[in-house]
mmCIF file of C-alpha atoms and ligand atoms in Angstrom:
data_model
loop_
_atom_site.group_PDB
_atom_site.id
_atom_site.type_symbol
_atom_site.label_atom_id
_atom_site.label_comp_id
_atom_site.label_asym_id
_atom_site.label_seq_id
_atom_site.Cartn_x
_atom_site.Cartn_y
_atom_site.Cartn_z
ATOM 1 C CA MET A 396 0.000 0.000 0.000
ATOM 2 C CA ASN A 397 1.587 3.243 -1.215
ATOM 3 C CA PHE A 398 -1.287 5.729 -1.517
ATOM 4 C CA CYS A 399 -4.500 6.514 0.332
ATOM 5 C CA SER A 400 -7.469 4.960 -1.484
ATOM 6 C CA GLU A 401 -9.654 7.900 -0.387
ATOM 7 C CA CYS A 402 -7.500 10.922 -1.287
ATOM 8 C CA ALA A 403 -4.485 9.564 -3.283
ATOM 9 C CA GLN A 404 -1.923 11.136 -0.918
ATOM 10 C CA PRO A 405 1.131 9.028 0.068
ATOM 11 C CA ILE A 406 0.557 6.607 2.969
ATOM 12 C CA SER A 407 2.624 6.724 6.189
ATOM 13 C CA GLN A 408 3.492 3.651 8.195
ATOM 14 C CA LEU A 409 3.286 4.365 11.910
ATOM 15 C CA VAL A 410 1.814 3.179 15.207
ATOM 16 C CA PRO A 411 -1.364 5.237 15.786
ATOM 17 C CA GLU A 412 -1.998 6.711 19.243
ATOM 18 C CA GLY A 413 -3.557 4.089 21.524
ATOM 19 C CA ASP A 414 -2.497 1.269 19.176
ATOM 20 C CA ASN A 415 0.482 -1.089 19.458
ATOM 21 C CA ARG A 416 1.080 -2.062 15.829
ATOM 22 C CA GLN A 417 2.379 -0.313 12.779
ATOM 23 C CA ARG A 418 -0.495 0.584 10.431
ATOM 24 C CA TYR A 419 -1.022 2.217 7.053
ATOM 25 C CA VAL A 420 -2.173 5.749 7.956
ATOM 26 C CA CYS A 421 -3.259 8.675 5.772
ATOM 27 C CA LEU A 422 -2.221 11.815 7.613
ATOM 28 C CA SER A 423 -4.208 13.905 5.152
ATOM 29 C CA CYS A 424 -7.565 12.108 5.801
ATOM 30 C CA ASP A 425 -6.526 11.146 9.348
ATOM 31 C CA ILE A 426 -7.670 7.541 8.753
ATOM 32 C CA VAL A 427 -6.059 4.162 9.344
ATOM 33 C CA HIS A 428 -6.232 1.624 6.490
ATOM 34 C CA TYR A 429 -6.362 -1.717 8.312
ATOM 35 C CA LYS A 430 -5.206 -4.956 6.679
ATOM 36 C CA ASN A 431 -6.989 -7.939 8.160
ATOM 37 C CA PRO A 432 -7.157 -11.707 7.520
ATOM 38 C CA SER A 433 -9.337 -13.073 4.711
ATOM 39 C CA ILE A 434 -11.818 -15.902 4.936
ATOM 40 C CA VAL A 435 -11.836 -18.822 2.505
ATOM 41 C CA ALA A 436 -15.102 -20.785 2.733
ATOM 42 C CA GLY A 437 -15.644 -24.251 1.278
ATOM 43 C CA THR A 438 -17.192 -27.661 1.681
ATOM 44 C CA LEU A 439 -16.259 -31.290 2.197
ATOM 45 C CA PRO A 440 -18.957 -32.856 -0.003
ATOM 46 C CA THR A 441 -19.545 -36.584 0.525
ATOM 47 C CA TYR A 442 -21.724 -39.129 -1.222
ATOM 48 C CA GLN A 443 -22.055 -42.426 0.663
ATOM 49 C CA GLU A 444 -18.380 -43.484 1.136
ATOM 50 C CA GLN A 445 -16.977 -41.040 -1.392
ATOM 51 C CA ILE A 446 -15.560 -37.508 -1.353
ATOM 52 C CA LEU A 447 -15.944 -34.866 -4.066
ATOM 53 C CA LEU A 448 -12.755 -33.124 -5.231
ATOM 54 C CA CYS A 449 -12.123 -30.549 -7.977
ATOM 55 C CA LYS A 450 -9.013 -30.320 -10.158
ATOM 56 C CA ARG A 451 -8.065 -26.650 -10.367
ATOM 57 C CA ALA A 452 -8.196 -24.931 -13.763
ATOM 58 C CA ILE A 453 -6.575 -21.748 -12.415
ATOM 59 C CA GLU A 454 -3.500 -20.652 -10.490
ATOM 60 C CA PRO A 455 -2.407 -21.045 -7.773
ATOM 61 C CA ARG A 456 -1.897 -24.825 -7.895
ATOM 62 C CA LYS A 457 -3.468 -25.317 -11.324
ATOM 63 C CA GLY A 458 -3.857 -29.044 -12.081
ATOM 64 C CA TYR A 459 -3.951 -30.022 -8.382
ATOM 65 C CA TRP A 460 -7.001 -31.317 -6.529
ATOM 66 C CA THR A 461 -8.898 -29.326 -3.938
ATOM 67 C CA LEU A 462 -12.083 -29.275 -1.943
ATOM 68 C CA PRO A 463 -14.403 -26.637 -3.461
ATOM 69 C CA ALA A 464 -13.593 -23.339 -1.680
ATOM 70 C CA GLY A 465 -12.918 -19.686 -2.319
ATOM 71 C CA PHE A 466 -12.889 -16.205 -0.844
ATOM 72 C CA MET A 467 -15.990 -15.270 1.109
ATOM 73 C CA GLU A 468 -17.775 -12.206 -0.313
ATOM 74 C CA ASN A 469 -19.130 -9.172 1.515
ATOM 75 C CA GLY A 470 -22.812 -9.515 2.390
ATOM 76 C CA GLU A 471 -22.954 -13.311 2.579
ATOM 77 C CA THR A 472 -22.683 -15.745 5.511
ATOM 78 C CA THR A 473 -19.830 -18.263 5.870
ATOM 79 C CA GLU A 474 -22.250 -21.040 4.948
ATOM 80 C CA GLU A 475 -23.616 -19.148 1.936
ATOM 81 C CA GLY A 476 -20.038 -18.537 0.762
ATOM 82 C CA ALA A 477 -19.163 -22.212 1.107
ATOM 83 C CA LEU A 478 -22.279 -23.337 -0.795
ATOM 84 C CA ARG A 479 -21.781 -20.692 -3.502
ATOM 85 C CA GLU A 480 -18.196 -21.813 -4.110
ATOM 86 C CA THR A 481 -19.348 -25.446 -4.271
ATOM 87 C CA LEU A 482 -21.951 -24.501 -6.854
ATOM 88 C CA GLU A 483 -19.509 -22.337 -8.860
ATOM 89 C CA GLU A 484 -16.626 -24.833 -8.918
ATOM 90 C CA ALA A 485 -18.506 -28.118 -9.086
ATOM 91 C CA ASN A 486 -22.137 -27.299 -9.925
ATOM 92 C CA ALA A 487 -22.889 -29.275 -6.782
ATOM 93 C CA ARG A 488 -25.496 -28.840 -4.058
ATOM 94 C CA ILE A 489 -25.029 -29.895 -0.422
ATOM 95 C CA LYS A 490 -27.639 -31.035 2.115
ATOM 96 C CA ASN A 491 -27.484 -29.928 5.771
ATOM 97 C CA PRO A 492 -24.032 -28.351 5.814
ATOM 98 C CA ARG A 493 -22.349 -28.353 9.237
ATOM 99 C CA LEU A 494 -19.137 -26.602 10.279
ATOM 100 C CA TYR A 495 -16.338 -29.174 10.170
ATOM 101 C CA THR A 496 -12.921 -27.435 10.185
ATOM 102 C CA MET A 497 -11.810 -23.878 10.920
ATOM 103 C CA ILE A 498 -8.142 -23.565 10.053
ATOM 104 C CA THR A 499 -6.015 -20.442 10.408
ATOM 105 C CA VAL A 500 -3.045 -20.165 8.053
ATOM 106 C CA PRO A 501 -1.291 -17.280 9.842
ATOM 107 C CA HIS A 502 1.675 -16.785 7.487
ATOM 108 C CA ILE A 503 -0.745 -15.848 4.689
ATOM 109 C CA SER A 504 -3.371 -14.328 7.046
ATOM 110 C CA GLN A 505 -6.206 -16.575 5.919
ATOM 111 C CA VAL A 506 -8.866 -18.508 7.808
ATOM 112 C CA HIS A 507 -10.249 -21.518 5.919
ATOM 113 C CA ILE A 508 -13.713 -22.661 6.981
ATOM 114 C CA PHE A 509 -15.078 -25.990 5.683
ATOM 115 C CA PHE A 510 -18.612 -27.292 6.058
ATOM 116 C CA HIS A 511 -19.316 -30.999 5.724
ATOM 117 C CA GLY A 512 -22.454 -32.141 3.925
ATOM 118 C CA GLU A 513 -23.869 -34.879 1.744
ATOM 119 C CA LEU A 514 -24.341 -34.139 -1.951
ATOM 120 C CA ALA A 515 -28.011 -33.514 -2.679
ATOM 121 C CA ASP A 516 -27.668 -35.325 -6.046
ATOM 122 C CA LEU A 517 -25.042 -36.619 -8.470
ATOM 123 C CA ASP A 518 -25.687 -33.925 -11.032
ATOM 124 C CA PHE A 519 -22.296 -32.228 -10.541
ATOM 125 C CA SER A 520 -19.948 -30.989 -13.277
ATOM 126 C CA CYS A 521 -17.016 -28.660 -13.888
ATOM 127 C CA GLY A 522 -17.443 -24.968 -13.250
ATOM 128 C CA PRO A 523 -15.124 -22.507 -15.066
ATOM 129 C CA GLU A 524 -12.422 -22.834 -12.378
ATOM 130 C CA SER A 525 -12.291 -26.656 -12.515
ATOM 131 C CA LEU A 526 -10.693 -29.064 -15.030
ATOM 132 C CA GLU A 527 -12.327 -32.148 -13.498
ATOM 133 C CA VAL A 528 -14.799 -32.858 -10.705
ATOM 134 C CA GLN A 529 -14.809 -36.387 -9.355
ATOM 135 C CA LEU A 530 -15.892 -38.596 -6.447
ATOM 136 C CA PHE A 531 -13.046 -40.479 -4.751
ATOM 137 C CA ASP A 532 -12.956 -43.464 -2.413
ATOM 138 C CA GLU A 533 -10.569 -43.009 0.508
ATOM 139 C CA VAL A 534 -7.976 -45.355 -1.079
ATOM 140 C CA ASP A 535 -7.982 -43.333 -4.292
ATOM 141 C CA ILE A 536 -7.419 -39.850 -2.827
ATOM 142 C CA PRO A 537 -4.517 -38.315 -4.809
ATOM 143 C CA TRP A 538 -2.586 -37.288 -1.672
ATOM 144 C CA GLN A 539 0.481 -36.219 -3.659
ATOM 145 C CA GLU A 540 -1.607 -34.047 -5.955
ATOM 146 C CA LEU A 541 -3.640 -32.071 -3.435
ATOM 147 C CA ALA A 542 -3.520 -28.308 -3.943
ATOM 148 C CA PHE A 543 -3.541 -27.018 -0.371
ATOM 149 C CA PRO A 544 -2.695 -28.276 3.132
ATOM 150 C CA THR A 545 -6.117 -27.162 4.400
ATOM 151 C CA THR A 546 -7.626 -29.702 1.965
ATOM 152 C CA SER A 547 -5.328 -32.563 3.029
ATOM 153 C CA LYS A 548 -5.745 -31.839 6.771
ATOM 154 C CA THR A 549 -9.539 -31.637 6.433
ATOM 155 C CA LEU A 550 -9.591 -34.969 4.560
ATOM 156 C CA LYS A 551 -7.309 -36.628 7.155
ATOM 157 C CA HIS A 552 -9.557 -35.479 9.996
ATOM 158 C CA PHE A 553 -12.591 -36.750 8.128
ATOM 159 C CA PHE A 554 -11.238 -40.263 7.479
ATOM 160 C CA SER A 555 -10.027 -40.488 11.070
ATOM 161 C CA ASP A 556 -13.355 -39.291 12.518
ATOM 162 C CA ARG A 557 -15.283 -41.637 10.240
ATOM 163 C CA GLN A 558 -13.177 -44.583 11.424
ATOM 164 C CA THR A 559 -13.724 -43.619 15.075
ATOM 165 C CA ILE A 560 -17.471 -43.357 14.540
ATOM 166 C CA LEU A 561 -17.521 -46.768 12.775
ATOM 167 C CA ASN A 562 -15.321 -48.451 15.428
ATOM 168 C CA GLU A 563 -17.333 -47.172 18.330
ATOM 169 C CA ASN A 564 -20.617 -47.763 16.577
ATOM 170 C CA LEU A 565 -21.619 -44.228 17.427
ATOM 171 C CA SER A 566 -24.640 -42.522 16.016
ATOM 172 C CA THR A 567 -22.807 -39.300 16.688
ATOM 173 C CA GLN A 568 -22.197 -36.329 14.441
ATOM 174 C CA LEU A 569 -18.783 -35.315 13.191
ATOM 175 C CA PRO A 570 -16.961 -33.043 15.640
ATOM 176 C CA THR A 571 -15.673 -29.570 14.700
ATOM 177 C CA HIS A 572 -11.897 -29.129 14.463
ATOM 178 C CA VAL A 573 -10.181 -25.789 15.067
ATOM 179 C CA PHE A 574 -6.446 -25.652 14.359
ATOM 180 C CA ASP A 575 -3.791 -23.825 12.428
ATOM 181 C CA ILE A 576 -1.279 -24.656 9.718
ATOM 182 C CA SER A 577 2.162 -23.121 10.005
ATOM 183 C CA GLU A 578 4.516 -22.447 7.130
ATOM 184 C CA LYS A 579 6.558 -25.476 8.309
ATOM 185 C CA ASP A 580 3.496 -27.746 8.080
ATOM 186 C CA ARG A 581 2.807 -26.425 4.628
ATOM 187 C CA LEU A 582 6.299 -27.313 3.407
ATOM 188 C CA LYS A 583 6.078 -30.777 5.006
ATOM 189 C CA LEU A 584 2.795 -31.422 3.249
ATOM 190 C CA GLY A 585 4.291 -30.313 -0.057
ATOM 191 C CA MET B 1382 -12.474 3.541 -2.473
ATOM 192 C CA ASN B 1383 -11.606 6.311 -4.965
ATOM 193 C CA PHE B 1384 -7.945 5.780 -5.864
ATOM 194 C CA CYS B 1385 -5.598 2.829 -6.390
ATOM 195 C CA SER B 1386 -3.503 2.245 -3.261
ATOM 196 C CA GLU B 1387 -0.585 1.095 -5.442
ATOM 197 C CA CYS B 1388 -0.421 3.836 -8.104
ATOM 198 C CA ALA B 1389 -2.863 6.617 -6.975
ATOM 199 C CA GLN B 1390 -4.795 6.565 -10.283
ATOM 200 C CA PRO B 1391 -8.623 6.753 -10.091
ATOM 201 C CA ILE B 1392 -10.402 3.432 -9.457
ATOM 202 C CA SER B 1393 -12.986 1.999 -11.854
ATOM 203 C CA GLN B 1394 -15.950 -0.067 -10.702
ATOM 204 C CA LEU B 1395 -16.634 -2.935 -13.102
ATOM 205 C CA VAL B 1396 -17.152 -6.690 -13.358
ATOM 206 C CA PRO B 1397 -13.751 -8.200 -14.254
ATOM 207 C CA GLU B 1398 -13.613 -10.860 -16.987
ATOM 208 C CA GLY B 1399 -14.498 -14.270 -15.565
ATOM 209 C CA ASP B 1400 -16.042 -12.693 -12.460
ATOM 210 C CA ASN B 1401 -19.702 -12.036 -11.687
ATOM 211 C CA ARG B 1402 -19.523 -9.127 -9.256
ATOM 212 C CA GLN B 1403 -18.653 -5.476 -9.522
ATOM 213 C CA ARG B 1404 -15.156 -4.852 -8.104
ATOM 214 C CA TYR B 1405 -12.778 -1.948 -7.520
ATOM 215 C CA VAL B 1406 -10.334 -2.234 -10.409
ATOM 216 C CA CYS B 1407 -7.211 -0.215 -11.272
ATOM 217 C CA LEU B 1408 -6.973 -0.208 -15.058
ATOM 218 C CA SER B 1409 -3.501 1.320 -14.825
ATOM 219 C CA CYS B 1410 -2.020 -1.505 -12.628
ATOM 220 C CA ASP B 1411 -4.508 -4.068 -14.001
ATOM 221 C CA ILE B 1412 -5.307 -5.252 -10.474
ATOM 222 C CA VAL B 1413 -8.551 -5.865 -8.583
ATOM 223 C CA HIS B 1414 -8.831 -4.439 -5.063
ATOM 224 C CA TYR B 1415 -11.081 -6.940 -3.303
ATOM 225 C CA LYS B 1416 -13.158 -5.979 -0.269
ATOM 226 C CA ASN B 1417 -13.806 -8.992 1.945
ATOM 227 C CA PRO B 1418 -15.451 -9.665 5.322
ATOM 228 C CA SER B 1419 -13.548 -8.984 8.552
ATOM 229 C CA ILE B 1420 -13.174 -11.318 11.508
ATOM 230 C CA VAL B 1421 -13.908 -10.252 15.075
ATOM 231 C CA ALA B 1422 -12.433 -12.734 17.578
ATOM 232 C CA GLY B 1423 -13.355 -12.889 21.257
ATOM 233 C CA THR B 1424 -14.073 -15.039 24.268
ATOM 234 C CA LEU B 1425 -16.888 -16.031 26.599
ATOM 235 C CA PRO B 1426 -14.885 -16.165 29.847
ATOM 236 C CA THR B 1427 -16.548 -17.998 32.720
ATOM 237 C CA TYR B 1428 -15.609 -18.518 36.353
ATOM 238 C CA GLN B 1429 -17.698 -21.160 38.112
ATOM 239 C CA GLU B 1430 -21.291 -19.918 37.536
ATOM 240 C CA GLN B 1431 -20.292 -16.430 36.435
ATOM 241 C CA ILE B 1432 -19.560 -14.661 33.140
ATOM 242 C CA LEU B 1433 -16.987 -11.926 32.553
ATOM 243 C CA LEU B 1434 -18.193 -8.804 30.731
ATOM 244 C CA CYS B 1435 -16.434 -5.522 29.876
ATOM 245 C CA LYS B 1436 -18.057 -2.087 29.796
ATOM 246 C CA ARG B 1437 -16.803 -0.338 26.668
ATOM 247 C CA ALA B 1438 -14.691 2.822 27.086
ATOM 248 C CA ILE B 1439 -14.736 3.546 23.342
ATOM 249 C CA GLU B 1440 -17.194 3.954 20.498
ATOM 250 C CA PRO B 1441 -19.155 2.260 19.052
ATOM 251 C CA ARG B 1442 -21.499 1.510 21.967
ATOM 252 C CA LYS B 1443 -19.414 3.266 24.620
ATOM 253 C CA GLY B 1444 -20.804 2.555 28.095
ATOM 254 C CA TYR B 1445 -22.457 -0.721 27.021
ATOM 255 C CA TRP B 1446 -21.349 -4.204 28.093
ATOM 256 C CA THR B 1447 -19.641 -6.677 25.784
ATOM 257 C CA LEU B 1448 -17.751 -9.938 25.753
ATOM 258 C CA PRO B 1449 -14.059 -9.168 25.181
ATOM 259 C CA ALA B 1450 -13.530 -9.193 21.391
ATOM 260 C CA GLY B 1451 -11.937 -7.236 18.579
ATOM 261 C CA PHE B 1452 -10.614 -7.365 15.033
ATOM 262 C CA MET B 1453 -8.310 -10.286 14.300
ATOM 263 C CA GLU B 1454 -4.829 -9.177 13.169
ATOM 264 C CA ASN B 1455 -2.764 -10.463 10.253
ATOM 265 C CA GLY B 1456 -0.331 -13.199 11.286
ATOM 266 C CA GLU B 1457 -2.297 -14.542 14.248
ATOM 267 C CA THR B 1458 -4.738 -17.455 14.609
ATOM 268 C CA THR B 1459 -8.418 -16.983 15.503
ATOM 269 C CA GLU B 1460 -7.681 -18.355 18.982
ATOM 270 C CA GLU B 1461 -4.635 -16.105 19.435
ATOM 271 C CA GLY B 1462 -6.729 -13.114 18.396
ATOM 272 C CA ALA B 1463 -9.482 -14.010 20.865
ATOM 273 C CA LEU B 1464 -7.003 -14.469 23.737
ATOM 274 C CA ARG B 1465 -5.128 -11.269 22.852
ATOM 275 C CA GLU B 1466 -8.328 -9.236 22.890
ATOM 276 C CA THR B 1467 -9.280 -10.782 26.245
ATOM 277 C CA LEU B 1468 -5.902 -9.818 27.653
ATOM 278 C CA GLU B 1469 -6.035 -6.302 26.155
ATOM 279 C CA GLU B 1470 -9.587 -5.471 27.245
ATOM 280 C CA ALA B 1471 -9.789 -7.290 30.572
ATOM 281 C CA ASN B 1472 -6.222 -8.305 31.509
ATOM 282 C CA ALA B 1473 -7.709 -11.793 31.722
ATOM 283 C CA ARG B 1474 -6.305 -15.213 30.839
ATOM 284 C CA ILE B 1475 -8.412 -18.167 29.664
ATOM 285 C CA LYS B 1476 -7.773 -21.899 30.114
ATOM 286 C CA ASN B 1477 -8.503 -24.408 27.306
ATOM 287 C CA PRO B 1478 -10.405 -22.152 24.923
ATOM 288 C CA ARG B 1479 -12.853 -23.979 22.631
ATOM 289 C CA LEU B 1480 -14.785 -22.599 19.675
ATOM 290 C CA TYR B 1481 -18.293 -21.787 20.875
ATOM 291 C CA THR B 1482 -20.070 -19.483 18.374
ATOM 292 C CA MET B 1483 -19.311 -18.433 14.806
ATOM 293 C CA ILE B 1484 -21.761 -15.716 13.808
ATOM 294 C CA THR B 1485 -21.901 -13.955 10.453
ATOM 295 C CA VAL B 1486 -23.314 -10.432 10.467
ATOM 296 C CA PRO B 1487 -23.746 -10.080 6.689
ATOM 297 C CA HIS B 1488 -25.047 -6.509 6.528
ATOM 298 C CA ILE B 1489 -21.757 -5.254 7.991
ATOM 299 C CA SER B 1490 -19.656 -8.070 6.427
ATOM 300 C CA GLN B 1491 -18.252 -9.340 9.719
ATOM 301 C CA VAL B 1492 -17.788 -12.816 11.151
ATOM 302 C CA HIS B 1493 -17.676 -12.931 14.969
ATOM 303 C CA ILE B 1494 -15.897 -15.942 16.454
ATOM 304 C CA PHE B 1495 -16.159 -16.615 20.206
ATOM 305 C CA PHE B 1496 -14.185 -19.167 22.212
ATOM 306 C CA HIS B 1497 -15.486 -20.358 25.559
ATOM 307 C CA GLY B 1498 -13.024 -20.942 28.386
ATOM 308 C CA GLU B 1499 -12.649 -20.757 32.148
ATOM 309 C CA LEU B 1500 -10.691 -17.836 33.597
ATOM 310 C CA ALA B 1501 -7.222 -19.011 34.649
ATOM 311 C CA ASP B 1502 -7.354 -16.702 37.703
ATOM 312 C CA LEU B 1503 -9.319 -13.758 39.129
ATOM 313 C CA ASP B 1504 -6.558 -11.263 38.497
ATOM 314 C CA PHE B 1505 -8.493 -9.362 35.798
ATOM 315 C CA SER B 1506 -8.806 -5.576 35.458
ATOM 316 C CA CYS B 1507 -9.698 -2.850 32.953
ATOM 317 C CA GLY B 1508 -7.608 -2.495 29.827
ATOM 318 C CA PRO B 1509 -7.553 0.900 28.055
ATOM 319 C CA GLU B 1510 -10.728 0.093 26.063
ATOM 320 C CA SER B 1511 -12.805 -0.846 29.134
ATOM 321 C CA LEU B 1512 -14.495 1.274 31.816
ATOM 322 C CA GLU B 1513 -15.325 -1.727 34.029
ATOM 323 C CA VAL B 1514 -14.665 -5.452 33.956
ATOM 324 C CA GLN B 1515 -16.950 -7.579 36.085
ATOM 325 C CA LEU B 1516 -18.206 -11.116 36.722
ATOM 326 C CA PHE B 1517 -21.992 -11.514 36.432
ATOM 327 C CA ASP B 1518 -24.391 -14.209 37.577
ATOM 328 C CA GLU B 1519 -26.978 -15.130 34.959
ATOM 329 C CA VAL B 1520 -29.727 -13.200 36.802
ATOM 330 C CA ASP B 1521 -27.608 -10.050 36.842
ATOM 331 C CA ILE B 1522 -26.695 -9.888 33.130
ATOM 332 C CA PRO B 1523 -27.524 -6.324 31.982
ATOM 333 C CA TRP B 1524 -29.516 -7.506 28.937
ATOM 334 C CA GLN B 1525 -30.729 -3.981 28.108
ATOM 335 C CA GLU B 1526 -27.194 -2.611 28.221
ATOM 336 C CA LEU B 1527 -25.369 -5.109 26.011
ATOM 337 C CA ALA B 1528 -23.326 -3.525 23.236
ATOM 338 C CA PHE B 1529 -23.782 -6.013 20.390
ATOM 339 C CA PRO B 1530 -26.247 -8.724 19.322
ATOM 340 C CA THR B 1531 -23.379 -11.214 18.913
ATOM 341 C CA THR B 1532 -22.740 -10.831 22.661
ATOM 342 C CA SER B 1533 -26.390 -11.291 23.644
ATOM 343 C CA LYS B 1534 -26.901 -14.279 21.308
ATOM 344 C CA THR B 1535 -23.719 -15.963 22.546
ATOM 345 C CA LEU B 1536 -24.825 -15.475 26.175
ATOM 346 C CA LYS B 1537 -28.320 -16.813 25.429
ATOM 347 C CA HIS B 1538 -26.884 -19.938 23.794
ATOM 348 C CA PHE B 1539 -24.561 -20.428 26.741
ATOM 349 C CA PHE B 1540 -27.262 -20.227 29.419
ATOM 350 C CA SER B 1541 -29.510 -22.516 27.377
ATOM 351 C CA ASP B 1542 -26.722 -25.077 26.777
ATOM 352 C CA ARG B 1543 -25.708 -24.973 30.426
ATOM 353 C CA GLN B 1544 -29.302 -25.663 31.483
ATOM 354 C CA THR B 1545 -29.558 -28.580 29.042
ATOM 355 C CA ILE B 1546 -26.316 -30.061 30.327
ATOM 356 C CA LEU B 1547 -27.492 -29.675 33.960
ATOM 357 C CA ASN B 1548 -30.969 -31.124 33.236
ATOM 358 C CA GLU B 1549 -29.674 -34.134 31.397
ATOM 359 C CA ASN B 1550 -26.835 -34.654 33.844
ATOM 360 C CA LEU B 1551 -24.463 -34.798 30.909
ATOM 361 C CA SER B 1552 -20.714 -34.762 31.229
ATOM 362 C CA THR B 1553 -20.691 -33.381 27.718
ATOM 363 C CA GLN B 1554 -18.859 -30.387 26.301
ATOM 364 C CA LEU B 1555 -20.598 -27.303 25.026
ATOM 365 C CA PRO B 1556 -21.617 -27.621 21.358
ATOM 366 C CA THR B 1557 -20.498 -25.173 18.659
ATOM 367 C CA HIS B 1558 -23.155 -22.859 17.204
ATOM 368 C CA VAL B 1559 -22.937 -21.435 13.677
ATOM 369 C CA PHE B 1560 -25.558 -18.873 12.726
ATOM 370 C CA ASP B 1561 -26.065 -15.378 11.411
ATOM 371 C CA ILE B 1562 -27.596 -12.157 12.637
ATOM 372 C CA SER B 1563 -29.603 -10.088 10.168
ATOM 373 C CA GLU B 1564 -30.154 -6.362 10.343
ATOM 374 C CA LYS B 1565 -33.733 -7.110 11.486
ATOM 375 C CA ASP B 1566 -32.438 -9.241 14.402
ATOM 376 C CA ARG B 1567 -30.107 -6.448 15.321
ATOM 377 C CA LEU B 1568 -32.924 -3.913 15.538
ATOM 378 C CA LYS B 1569 -35.099 -6.312 17.533
ATOM 379 C CA LEU B 1570 -32.299 -6.848 20.026
ATOM 380 C CA GLY B 1571 -31.849 -3.120 20.364
HETATM 381 ZN ZN1 ZN C 2887 -6.244 10.007 2.508
HETATM 382 ZN ZN1 ZN C 2888 -3.097 1.213 -9.729
#
């Protein structure tokens, strides 16, 4: 940020009075331009034993597989954002979405929020940002070709939770997982 | 937004190619300046039967009571943001925070995320943004003097969940609630 988006004067970087962090400040307008984390909203769509993944048609990570997700828009809820992205990327509809993972990725200042839900039907197809959209059994998940660590971590939690629920014969719902992914984790995961 | 924060040229409002929403675009830099929702992170601090609230020393809603919360910063996790705000506003420390409510307020494009946790000690006090910090029994909650609907809704869920857990003699944890607050709800709540 070099210039004030309100008045076009050069921006100063300083710690405002009563604050404890350096901010982008316009001394001409006397306003602080805050930079805050962004929300990525998406879904973990399942159909019976299978998981829906999309192969990305766009950068970053073009050609890699991801859960349908994207930046939340102003004026919508987290759930609406997640369902919209699922519709845009996979032309897919989800029944009874429930919050499943909330993952902060602090080194890029993003919070990724995934809702789990069953596909309402099998009438899915590629949106403009996808090269392929496909259902996978657990054994066929392309672990080496996943686009983002928030996708792989969400899938790992899901298979683990599903096994626990099966083993213990529980009629329970999936839990919600809140965690973060550091830059080190990201590199480990490829 | 009137000017590009990178080059100071006037901003155009248009729907970029491949997009479906009007954005702030700099035709000189050929970049889109996205505006996305902000995250407010906070806590619901409890001590035995009581709840910690802060009376706001600053606008908006100066003089009204709130759960400790504030804008999440770049580079921190949602939980770190919630604990930092609790420390800044109430000089209070929380044990074992767990996600309790995630509330979208779409008409102001904010997502409020509250973690429940027990106070680690009773050594709390006013931070610079608080006029008073106090523990309340349920019967003493100043419902008519709460600053924000996300505070009142989070408190209502908590008292209801606590009653359910007591009634059913459950050794269960609090659930997580995901919902949204419309402008109409906000007006109803005062
Ligand atoms: Zn300015
Ligand atoms: Zn520009």
